[in-house]
Amino acid sequence: MAHAPVGLAPAIPDRPAPALSLPRIGSSFDPGALSEVPGGDSQFLQFVQPGWQDRVQLGHYRDVLGWEPLPPAPREFGDRRPSVPSGISTLAYAPEQQFEVWRSHKGPVMDVGLPPGVTPADGFVAEFMTCGLGGLHVAFGHADAHSFSHALGGRCAPIGCWRLMLLTVGEIWIESPDRQAHIRPGDLFLLSLDEPFRGRATHHGGLSLTLPRDLFAAAAANFDGAAGDILTGPLAGLLVDYLRSLEARLIGMSPEDLVLVGRATAEMLTACVGPSRYRQEQARSTIASILFDRARSHIQAHFGDPELTPERVAQDLRVSRSNLYRVFEQAGGVSRYIQQCRLFAAHAALTHESGRRIQDIAYSCGFKLASDFTRAFRREFGFSPREARDAWRNQGEPAAEDPRFGLAPAE
């Protein structure tokens, strides 16, 4: 059964899980006997299908990553080596083996089951881009509907990790002894892998980060306090934007770069989960960089609105004006940046769209009056909009170099 590709792009799940009745977990919670999956890689490799890579559903990764069958055992939680992005998928196996491989892969952490009415013969698609950040482990991808449970003791030994999930497709319901959560697209959820939980998921996709406890020892109490909750607030919003940007940026990074990214990510997480003034100060440069990128993207997408002002940007991003002004100091200020976006977009239109009237270009770039546009344009470039168009027509001069790119927030 085909699914739409799922990365950090919206998609519609096509096989939702039927509702499961989940009794509340108490102190004596026992998910029942967990049947063992015998054997190792050799048990499943005999079922690998030739040419399976052509069926990978994460199409934007198919040709840029090396792909391997989903391993029957997960990555070691104590492995701190950086690893470049690679792809893993259950589609490598015959359909009737796909869920057993998934169950074996998840076995050290949780027991998993299929929704009512679904059998292993129906197949089970799960595939991810995975990457090691020198301690943190990140995965982007999707998996079919399933139920899951984790109990202390028995087969599931203490792990010493939290898992942070950013859901972009589907829904997940999770229940722990004292909390319940319904996770929807856009939600950021923190889960402790050292506490009992159970739940179910529709076909879903997004990002997950595995966070070793010893890397966050100083903030462990804050992480434990937030575990089981959907993270909210302005800092959580910045964290979501940062995590969304990771997917595209990790491709092509060296192991050394990945370690640096892991450190920056850890700083950001520490600042956003149960923040204190000291931890926020430690992560100030990381937060400033994310806020700057977020605001810059917002301005570039809305500069044509004549009502766009610094106050409006701060309101739209739900940040204080003082924080917004601070990160734009090196760029000459927020107003200056908005003006530059408008002027350089107008310059590009003047020198590439000879059929449009100059005043129409001014209005489309957010200027209310053509006269204001002409004065601002001359101050920026040293010549009028008419002179810019005439020079381009007569000499084919290249467009002015746009200084908006390559700017960095002030430290």
CSV table of N, CA and C in Angstrom, one decimal, residues 9 30 72 97 124 164-165 197 202 253 293 327 332 341 344-345 347 371 378 394:
chain,number,residue,atom,x,y,z
A,9,ALA,N,7.5,17.8,5.3
A,9,ALA,CA,6.5,18.4,4.5
A,9,ALA,C,5.1,17.8,4.8
A,30,ASP,N,1.5,-3.5,33.8
A,30,ASP,CA,2.2,-4.6,33.1
A,30,ASP,C,1.6,-4.7,31.7
A,72,PRO,N,17.6,-5.0,12.4
A,72,PRO,CA,16.7,-5.6,13.4
A,72,PRO,C,17.0,-5.2,14.8
A,97,GLN,N,7.4,-9.7,6.3
A,97,GLN,CA,8.5,-9.6,7.3
A,97,GLN,C,8.7,-8.2,7.8
A,124,PHE,N,4.4,-3.4,6.5
A,124,PHE,CA,4.5,-2.3,7.5
A,124,PHE,C,5.7,-1.4,7.0
A,164,LEU,N,12.8,13.4,22.1
A,164,LEU,CA,12.0,14.6,21.7
A,164,LEU,C,11.4,14.4,20.4
A,165,MET,N,10.1,14.6,20.2
A,165,MET,CA,9.5,14.3,18.9
A,165,MET,C,8.8,15.6,18.4
A,197,PHE,N,5.1,3.9,29.8
A,197,PHE,CA,4.1,4.6,29.0
A,197,PHE,C,3.5,3.6,28.0
A,202,THR,N,-1.3,6.8,14.5
A,202,THR,CA,-1.7,6.6,13.1
A,202,THR,C,-0.5,6.6,12.3
A,253,MET,N,27.2,17.5,5.6
A,253,MET,CA,28.1,17.9,6.7
A,253,MET,C,29.2,16.9,7.0
A,293,ASP,N,17.2,34.2,11.8
A,293,ASP,CA,16.7,33.5,10.6
A,293,ASP,C,15.2,33.5,10.4
A,327,VAL,N,18.8,41.4,17.7
A,327,VAL,CA,19.4,40.5,16.8
A,327,VAL,C,19.6,41.1,15.4
A,332,GLY,N,21.8,46.6,10.7
A,332,GLY,CA,21.4,48.0,10.6
A,332,GLY,C,20.0,48.3,11.2
A,341,CYS,N,14.9,44.9,1.8
A,341,CYS,CA,14.2,43.9,1.1
A,341,CYS,C,13.3,44.5,0.0
A,344,PHE,N,15.7,46.1,-2.9
A,344,PHE,CA,16.4,45.2,-3.8
A,344,PHE,C,15.4,44.3,-4.6
A,345,ALA,N,14.2,44.1,-4.1
A,345,ALA,CA,13.2,43.4,-4.9
A,345,ALA,C,12.8,44.3,-6.0
A,347,HIS,N,14.6,46.7,-7.4
A,347,HIS,CA,15.7,46.8,-8.3
A,347,HIS,C,15.7,45.6,-9.3
A,371,SER,N,6.5,58.5,-4.9
A,371,SER,CA,7.5,59.5,-4.6
A,371,SER,C,8.5,59.0,-3.5
A,378,ARG,N,16.9,56.2,-4.7
A,378,ARG,CA,18.1,57.0,-5.0
A,378,ARG,C,19.1,57.1,-3.9
A,394,ASN,N,20.0,49.6,-21.9
A,394,ASN,CA,21.0,50.1,-22.9
A,394,ASN,C,22.3,49.3,-22.8
